[in-house]
Coordinates of C-alpha atoms in Angstrom, one line a residue:
X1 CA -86.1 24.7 -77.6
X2 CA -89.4 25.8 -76.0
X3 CA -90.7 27.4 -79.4
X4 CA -89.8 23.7 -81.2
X5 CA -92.0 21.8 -78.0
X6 CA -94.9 23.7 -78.3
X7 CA -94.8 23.3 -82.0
X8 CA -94.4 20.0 -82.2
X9 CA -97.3 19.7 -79.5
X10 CA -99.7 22.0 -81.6
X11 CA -98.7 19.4 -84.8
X12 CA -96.3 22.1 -86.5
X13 CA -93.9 19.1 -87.5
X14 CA -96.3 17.3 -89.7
X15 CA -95.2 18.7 -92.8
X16 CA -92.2 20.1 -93.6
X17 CA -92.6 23.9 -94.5
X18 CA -94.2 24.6 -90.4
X19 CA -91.3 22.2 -89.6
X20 CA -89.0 24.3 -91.1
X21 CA -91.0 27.7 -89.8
X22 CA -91.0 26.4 -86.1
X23 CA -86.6 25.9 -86.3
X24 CA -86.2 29.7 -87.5
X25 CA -88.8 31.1 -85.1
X26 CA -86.5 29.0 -82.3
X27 CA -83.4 29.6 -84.1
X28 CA -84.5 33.3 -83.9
X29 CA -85.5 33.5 -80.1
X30 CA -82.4 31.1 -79.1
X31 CA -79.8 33.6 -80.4
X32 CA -81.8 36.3 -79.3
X33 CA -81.5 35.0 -76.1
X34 CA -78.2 34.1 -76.0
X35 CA -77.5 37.5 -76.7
X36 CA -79.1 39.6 -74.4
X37 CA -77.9 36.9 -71.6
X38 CA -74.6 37.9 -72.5
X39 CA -75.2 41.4 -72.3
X40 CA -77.0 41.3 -68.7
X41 CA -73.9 39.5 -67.8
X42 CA -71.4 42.3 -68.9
X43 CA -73.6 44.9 -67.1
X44 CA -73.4 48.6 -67.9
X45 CA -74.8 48.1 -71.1
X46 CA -78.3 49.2 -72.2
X47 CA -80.7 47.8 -74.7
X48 CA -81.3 50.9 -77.2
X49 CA -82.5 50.3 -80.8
X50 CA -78.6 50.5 -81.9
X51 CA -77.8 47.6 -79.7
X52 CA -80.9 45.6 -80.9
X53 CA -79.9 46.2 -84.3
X54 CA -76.6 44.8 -84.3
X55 CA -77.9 41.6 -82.2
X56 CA -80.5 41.1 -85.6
X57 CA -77.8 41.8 -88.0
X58 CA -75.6 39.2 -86.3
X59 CA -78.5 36.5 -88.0
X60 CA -77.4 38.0 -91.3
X61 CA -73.6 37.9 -90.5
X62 CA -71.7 35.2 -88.5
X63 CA -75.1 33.7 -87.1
X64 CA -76.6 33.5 -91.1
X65 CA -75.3 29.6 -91.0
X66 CA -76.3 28.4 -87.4
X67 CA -80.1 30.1 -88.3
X68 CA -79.9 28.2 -92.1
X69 CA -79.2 25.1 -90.0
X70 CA -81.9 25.1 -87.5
X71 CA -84.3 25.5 -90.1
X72 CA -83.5 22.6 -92.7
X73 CA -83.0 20.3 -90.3
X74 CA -86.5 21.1 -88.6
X75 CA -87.9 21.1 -91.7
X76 CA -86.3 18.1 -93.1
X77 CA -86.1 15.7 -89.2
X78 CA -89.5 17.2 -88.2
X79 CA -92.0 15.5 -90.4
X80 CA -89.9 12.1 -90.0
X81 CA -89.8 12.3 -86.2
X82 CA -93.4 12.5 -85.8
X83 CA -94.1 10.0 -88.0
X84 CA -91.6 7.5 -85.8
X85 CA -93.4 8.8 -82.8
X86 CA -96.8 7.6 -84.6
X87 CA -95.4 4.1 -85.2
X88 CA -93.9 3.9 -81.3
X89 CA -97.4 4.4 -80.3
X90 CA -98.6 1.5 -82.6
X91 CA -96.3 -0.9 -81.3
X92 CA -93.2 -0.7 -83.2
X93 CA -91.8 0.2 -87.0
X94 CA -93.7 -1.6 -88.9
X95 CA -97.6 -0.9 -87.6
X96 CA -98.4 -3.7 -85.5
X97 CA -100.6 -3.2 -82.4
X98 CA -98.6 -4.1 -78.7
X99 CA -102.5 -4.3 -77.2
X100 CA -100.9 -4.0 -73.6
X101 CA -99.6 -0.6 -73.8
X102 CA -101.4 2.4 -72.8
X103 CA -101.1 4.8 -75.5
X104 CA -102.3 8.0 -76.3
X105 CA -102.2 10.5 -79.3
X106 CA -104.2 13.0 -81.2
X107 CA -103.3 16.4 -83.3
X108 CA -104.9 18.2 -85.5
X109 CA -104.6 16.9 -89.3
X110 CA -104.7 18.6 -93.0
X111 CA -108.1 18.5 -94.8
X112 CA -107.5 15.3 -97.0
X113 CA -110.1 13.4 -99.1
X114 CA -109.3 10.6 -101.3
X115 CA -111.4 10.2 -104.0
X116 CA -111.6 7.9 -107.1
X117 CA -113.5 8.8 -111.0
X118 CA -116.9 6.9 -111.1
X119 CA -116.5 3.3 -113.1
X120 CA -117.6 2.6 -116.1
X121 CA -119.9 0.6 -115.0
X122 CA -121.4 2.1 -112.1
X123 CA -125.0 1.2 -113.1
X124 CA -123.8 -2.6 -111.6
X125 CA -123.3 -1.8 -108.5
X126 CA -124.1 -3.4 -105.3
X127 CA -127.6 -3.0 -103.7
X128 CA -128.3 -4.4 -100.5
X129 CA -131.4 -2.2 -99.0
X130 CA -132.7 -0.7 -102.3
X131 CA -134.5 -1.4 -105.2
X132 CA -132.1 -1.2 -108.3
X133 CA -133.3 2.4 -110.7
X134 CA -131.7 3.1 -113.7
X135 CA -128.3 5.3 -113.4
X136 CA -126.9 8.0 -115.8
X137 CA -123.7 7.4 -116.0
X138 CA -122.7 10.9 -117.4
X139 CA -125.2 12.6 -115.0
X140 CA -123.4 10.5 -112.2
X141 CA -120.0 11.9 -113.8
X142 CA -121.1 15.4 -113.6
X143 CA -122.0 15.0 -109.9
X144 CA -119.3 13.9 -109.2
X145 CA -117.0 16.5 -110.5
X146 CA -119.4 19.0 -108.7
X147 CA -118.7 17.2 -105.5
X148 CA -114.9 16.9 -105.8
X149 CA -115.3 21.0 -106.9
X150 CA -117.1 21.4 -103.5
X151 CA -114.6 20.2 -101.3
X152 CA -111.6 21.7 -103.1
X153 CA -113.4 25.1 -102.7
X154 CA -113.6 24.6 -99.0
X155 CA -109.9 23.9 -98.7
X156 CA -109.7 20.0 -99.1
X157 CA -106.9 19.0 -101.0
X158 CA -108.5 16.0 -103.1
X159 CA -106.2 13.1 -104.2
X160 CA -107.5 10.9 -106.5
X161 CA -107.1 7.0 -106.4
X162 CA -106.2 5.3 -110.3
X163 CA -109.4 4.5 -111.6
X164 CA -111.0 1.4 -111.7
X165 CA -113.2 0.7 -114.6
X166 CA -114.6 -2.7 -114.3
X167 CA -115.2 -2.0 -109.9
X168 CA -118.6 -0.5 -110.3
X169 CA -118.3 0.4 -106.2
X170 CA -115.1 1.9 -106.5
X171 CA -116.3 5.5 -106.5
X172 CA -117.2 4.8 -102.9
X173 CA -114.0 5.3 -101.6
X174 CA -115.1 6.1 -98.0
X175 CA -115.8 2.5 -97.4
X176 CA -112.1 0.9 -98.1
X177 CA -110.3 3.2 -95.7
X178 CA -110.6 4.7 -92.1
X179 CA -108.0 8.0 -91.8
X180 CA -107.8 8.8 -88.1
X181 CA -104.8 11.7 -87.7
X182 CA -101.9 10.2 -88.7
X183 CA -103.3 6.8 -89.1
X184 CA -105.3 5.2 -92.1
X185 CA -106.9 2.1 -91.2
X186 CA -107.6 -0.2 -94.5
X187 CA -110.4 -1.9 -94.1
X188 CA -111.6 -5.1 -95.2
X189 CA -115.2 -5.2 -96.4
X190 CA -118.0 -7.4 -95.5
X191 CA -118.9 -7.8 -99.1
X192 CA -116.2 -9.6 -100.7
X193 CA -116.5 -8.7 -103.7
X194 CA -115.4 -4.8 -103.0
X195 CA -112.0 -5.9 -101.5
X196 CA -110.5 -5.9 -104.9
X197 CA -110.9 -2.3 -105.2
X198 CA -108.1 -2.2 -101.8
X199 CA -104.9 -2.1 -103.5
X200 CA -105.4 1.2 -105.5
X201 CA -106.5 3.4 -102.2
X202 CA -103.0 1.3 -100.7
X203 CA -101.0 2.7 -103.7
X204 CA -102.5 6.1 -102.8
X205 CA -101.2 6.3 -99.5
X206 CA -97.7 5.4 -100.2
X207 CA -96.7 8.4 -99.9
X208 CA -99.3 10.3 -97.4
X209 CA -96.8 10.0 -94.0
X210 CA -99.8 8.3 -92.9
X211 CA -99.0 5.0 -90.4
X212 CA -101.2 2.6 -91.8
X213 CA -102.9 -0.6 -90.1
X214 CA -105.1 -3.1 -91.5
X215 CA -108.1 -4.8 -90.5
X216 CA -107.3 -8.9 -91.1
X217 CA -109.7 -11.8 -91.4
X218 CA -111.8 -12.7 -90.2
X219 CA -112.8 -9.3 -89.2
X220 CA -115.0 -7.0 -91.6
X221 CA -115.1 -3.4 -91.7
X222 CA -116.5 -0.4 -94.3
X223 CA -115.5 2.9 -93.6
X224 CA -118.9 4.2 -94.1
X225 CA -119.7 2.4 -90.8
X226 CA -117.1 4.4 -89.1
X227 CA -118.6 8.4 -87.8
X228 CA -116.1 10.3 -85.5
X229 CA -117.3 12.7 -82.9
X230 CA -114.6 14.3 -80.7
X231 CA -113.1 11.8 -78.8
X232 CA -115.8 9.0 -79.4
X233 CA -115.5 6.5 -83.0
X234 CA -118.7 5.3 -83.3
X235 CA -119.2 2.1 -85.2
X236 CA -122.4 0.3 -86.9
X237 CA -122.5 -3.0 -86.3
X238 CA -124.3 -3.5 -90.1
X239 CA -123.8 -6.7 -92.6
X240 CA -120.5 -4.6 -94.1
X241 CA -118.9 -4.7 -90.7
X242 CA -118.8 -7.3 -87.7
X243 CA -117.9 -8.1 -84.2
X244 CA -114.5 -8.6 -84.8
X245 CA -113.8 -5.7 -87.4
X246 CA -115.4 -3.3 -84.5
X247 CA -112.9 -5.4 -82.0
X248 CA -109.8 -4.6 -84.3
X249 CA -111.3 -1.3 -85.0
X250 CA -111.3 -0.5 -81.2
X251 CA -108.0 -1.7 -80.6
X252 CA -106.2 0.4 -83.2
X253 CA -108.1 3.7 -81.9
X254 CA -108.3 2.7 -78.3
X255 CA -104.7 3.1 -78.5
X256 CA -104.8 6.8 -80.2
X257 CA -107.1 8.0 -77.0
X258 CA -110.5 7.5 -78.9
X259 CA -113.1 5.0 -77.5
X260 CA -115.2 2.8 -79.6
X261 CA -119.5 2.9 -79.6
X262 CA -121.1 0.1 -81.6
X263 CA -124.4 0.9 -83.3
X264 CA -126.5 -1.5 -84.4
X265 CA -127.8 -0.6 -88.0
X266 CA -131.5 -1.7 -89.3
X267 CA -132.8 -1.4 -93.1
X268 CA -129.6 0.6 -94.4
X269 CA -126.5 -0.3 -95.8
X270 CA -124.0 1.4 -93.5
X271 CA -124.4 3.9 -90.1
X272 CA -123.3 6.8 -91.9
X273 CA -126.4 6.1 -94.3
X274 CA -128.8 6.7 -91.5
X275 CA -126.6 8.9 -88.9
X276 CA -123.6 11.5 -89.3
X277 CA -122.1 14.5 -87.0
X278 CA -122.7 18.2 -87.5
X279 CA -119.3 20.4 -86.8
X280 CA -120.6 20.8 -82.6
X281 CA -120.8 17.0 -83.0
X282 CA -124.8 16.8 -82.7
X283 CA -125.6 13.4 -84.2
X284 CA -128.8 13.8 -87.6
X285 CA -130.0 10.5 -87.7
X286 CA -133.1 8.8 -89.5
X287 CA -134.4 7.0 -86.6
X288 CA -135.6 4.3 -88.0
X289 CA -132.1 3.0 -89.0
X290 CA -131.2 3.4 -85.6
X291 CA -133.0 1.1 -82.8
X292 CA -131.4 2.3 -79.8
X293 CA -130.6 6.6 -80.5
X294 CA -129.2 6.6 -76.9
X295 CA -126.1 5.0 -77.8
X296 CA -125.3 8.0 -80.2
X297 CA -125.9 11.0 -77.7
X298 CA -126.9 14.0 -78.4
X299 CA -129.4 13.6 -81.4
X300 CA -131.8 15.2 -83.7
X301 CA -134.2 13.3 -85.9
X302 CA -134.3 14.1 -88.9
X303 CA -137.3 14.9 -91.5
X304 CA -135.8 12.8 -94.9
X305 CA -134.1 9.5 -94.7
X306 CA -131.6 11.4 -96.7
X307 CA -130.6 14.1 -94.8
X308 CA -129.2 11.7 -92.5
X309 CA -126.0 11.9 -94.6
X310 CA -124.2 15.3 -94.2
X311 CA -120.6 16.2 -94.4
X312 CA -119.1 19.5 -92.8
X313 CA -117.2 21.3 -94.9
X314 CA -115.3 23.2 -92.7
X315 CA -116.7 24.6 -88.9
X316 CA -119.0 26.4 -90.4
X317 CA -120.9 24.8 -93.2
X318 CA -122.3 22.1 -93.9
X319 CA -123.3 20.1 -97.3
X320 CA -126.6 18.2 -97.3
X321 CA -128.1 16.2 -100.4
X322 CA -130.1 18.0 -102.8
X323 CA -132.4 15.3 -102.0
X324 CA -133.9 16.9 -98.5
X325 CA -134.6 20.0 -98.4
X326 CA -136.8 20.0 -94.8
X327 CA -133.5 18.9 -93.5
X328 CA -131.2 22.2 -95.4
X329 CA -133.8 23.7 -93.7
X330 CA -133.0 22.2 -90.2
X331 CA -129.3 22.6 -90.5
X332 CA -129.6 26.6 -91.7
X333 CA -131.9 26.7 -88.2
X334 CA -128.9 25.5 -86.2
X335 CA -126.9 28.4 -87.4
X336 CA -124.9 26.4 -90.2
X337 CA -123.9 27.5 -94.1
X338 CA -125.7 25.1 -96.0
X339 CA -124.2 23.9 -99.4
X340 CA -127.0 21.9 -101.4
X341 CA -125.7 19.0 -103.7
X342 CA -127.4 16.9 -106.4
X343 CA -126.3 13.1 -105.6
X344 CA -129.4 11.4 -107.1
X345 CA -127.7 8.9 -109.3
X346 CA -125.1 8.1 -106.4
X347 CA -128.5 7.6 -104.1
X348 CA -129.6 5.1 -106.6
X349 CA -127.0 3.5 -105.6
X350 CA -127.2 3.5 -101.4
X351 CA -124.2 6.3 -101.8
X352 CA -124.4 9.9 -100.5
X353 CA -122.7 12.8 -99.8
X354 CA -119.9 11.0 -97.2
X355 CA -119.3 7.6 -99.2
X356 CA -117.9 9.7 -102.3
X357 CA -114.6 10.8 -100.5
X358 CA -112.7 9.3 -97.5
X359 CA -110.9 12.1 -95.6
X360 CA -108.5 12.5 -92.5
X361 CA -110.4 13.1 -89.7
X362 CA -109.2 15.3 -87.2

């Protein structure tokens, strides 16, 4: 029983195979146990390597089936137990927030990244900061296979969303979905026109395990507004996301054990244009995106507007945009692996390195 607690507390019962791993280690001990109590019992009896052998062979005898047992049904009730334990949390079975209750959990989480084929029409979309360049659509196509290459060779598992040809934003998938743990927050964007793109990255979640919440109207949210450090969510108060999207935002995480920062945003499209989080959780940020830094923390400036965009990889490395090299050179200084990546025709487009993918934090 004490091998199943602390493996449910380290997260072991998130997927089925460590479910199943975490019943035969206990199933293991437990007989073992059982055993041995039954032997100190008896008295007179000492533990030599014949004894210990015929307690093991007993799991490949009489004991085979009660060993067989505890590890299916770990493997098969743990996954579904912690997802029920997820939904408690929220407020009930189906996902809505009880606000009154004082609720906390947090585990670690599988490297996930959703991410979606560039449009056919990509060259359409949306500029808001930005004067409009021409794009190359195959160039764009090849970056973005290089990217989804990237993570996969740093141990992301990528799932891609169905494509969506005629929703020239849809490649951003970051912005349409929050993933916090086990909770994905859907969010509802501040440009109307992007919340068509929703209902594929819904489909795609059907089967993640993941409990998922929505941010309603008249609240607006995009995801790349959204930059988790530790226990803090910062949020960019921007013209994708509002008041009352950072509100509902707060209210879904607040009950996970996270707090809520809103950041105001100048001249850029979302905060995660102009600030993100190295692995230690230092904050880059282009500081002129950023009118008050102290409500961020620890910061460093950085050199290039675009090398306020990185992504860690993994706890040591860290990709930054081909795009600014002073500030590969900054994050190699700080004692990261730097992975360099061409974006260009994405950065046309107010996109970088973190709108391409949305991924579980954790």
């Amino acid at each position: 029983m004490l091998v199943l607690i602390i493996g449910g507390t380290l997260g072991a019962f998130r997927n089925w195979f460590l479910a199943g791993l975490a019943g035969f280690v206990g199933g293991l001990l437990g007989g073992v146990l059982g055993y041995v109590q039954q032997i100190v019992s008896q008295g007179g009896i000492e533990f030599s390597g014949q004894v210990w052998s015929i307690i093991f062979l007993e799991f490949f005898g009489n004991n085979f089936a009660f060993l067989a047992i505890a590890t299916i049904l770990s493997g098969v009730l743990g996954p579904i137990l912690t997802r029920q334990a997820v939904r408690r949390l929220l407020g009930g079975d189906g996902g809505s927030i009880a606000l009154d209750d004082p609720r906390r959990f947090s585990e670690a989480v599988d490297k996930v990244a959703l991410v979606r084929i560039p449009a056919a029409n990509l060259d359409e979309a949306q500029l808001t900061h930005i004067d409009r360049e021409p794009v190359d659509r195959d160039r764009a196509a090849e970056q973005w296979e290089s990217y989804v290459e990237l993570l996969e060779q740093y141990g992301w598992e990528t799932r891609e969303v169905a494509a969506a040809e005629t929703m020239a934003d849809s490649v951003f998938t970051e912005d349409q979905v929050v993933m916090i743990g086990e909770v994905a927050v859907l969010a509802r964007s501040g440009s109307p026109e992007r919340r068509a793109e929703q209902p594929g990255v819904r489909a795609a979640l059907a089967d993640s395990g993941l409990v998922v919440e929505e941010i309603e109207a008249p609240a607006t949210l995009d995801g790349g507004d959204v930059l988790l450090v530790g226990d803090t969510v910062y949020v960019g108060s921007s013209s994708r996301t509002n008041g009352d999207g950072i509100a509902a935002l707060r209210r879904i995480v607040g009950a996970l054990g996270y707090r809520v920062v809103a950041v105001p945003v100048a001249g850029a499209l979302h905060l995660k244009t102009v600030a993100t989080a190295l692995p230690d959780g230092t904050i880059l940020a282009w500081t002129d995106g950023v009118p008050d830094l102290s409500l961020l923390g620890r910061v460093i400036a950085v050199p290039e507007a675009a090398g306020a965009s990185v992504l860690p990889l993994d706890g040591e490395t860290v990709l930054v945009s081909a795009a600014a090299p002073k500030t590969q050179q900054l994050v190699a200084r700080l004692g990261y692996r730097v992975e360099s990546l061409d974006v260009s025709e994405f950065e046309k487009l107010e996109g970088g390195v973190t709108c391409l993918s949305a991924r579980v934090f954790g």
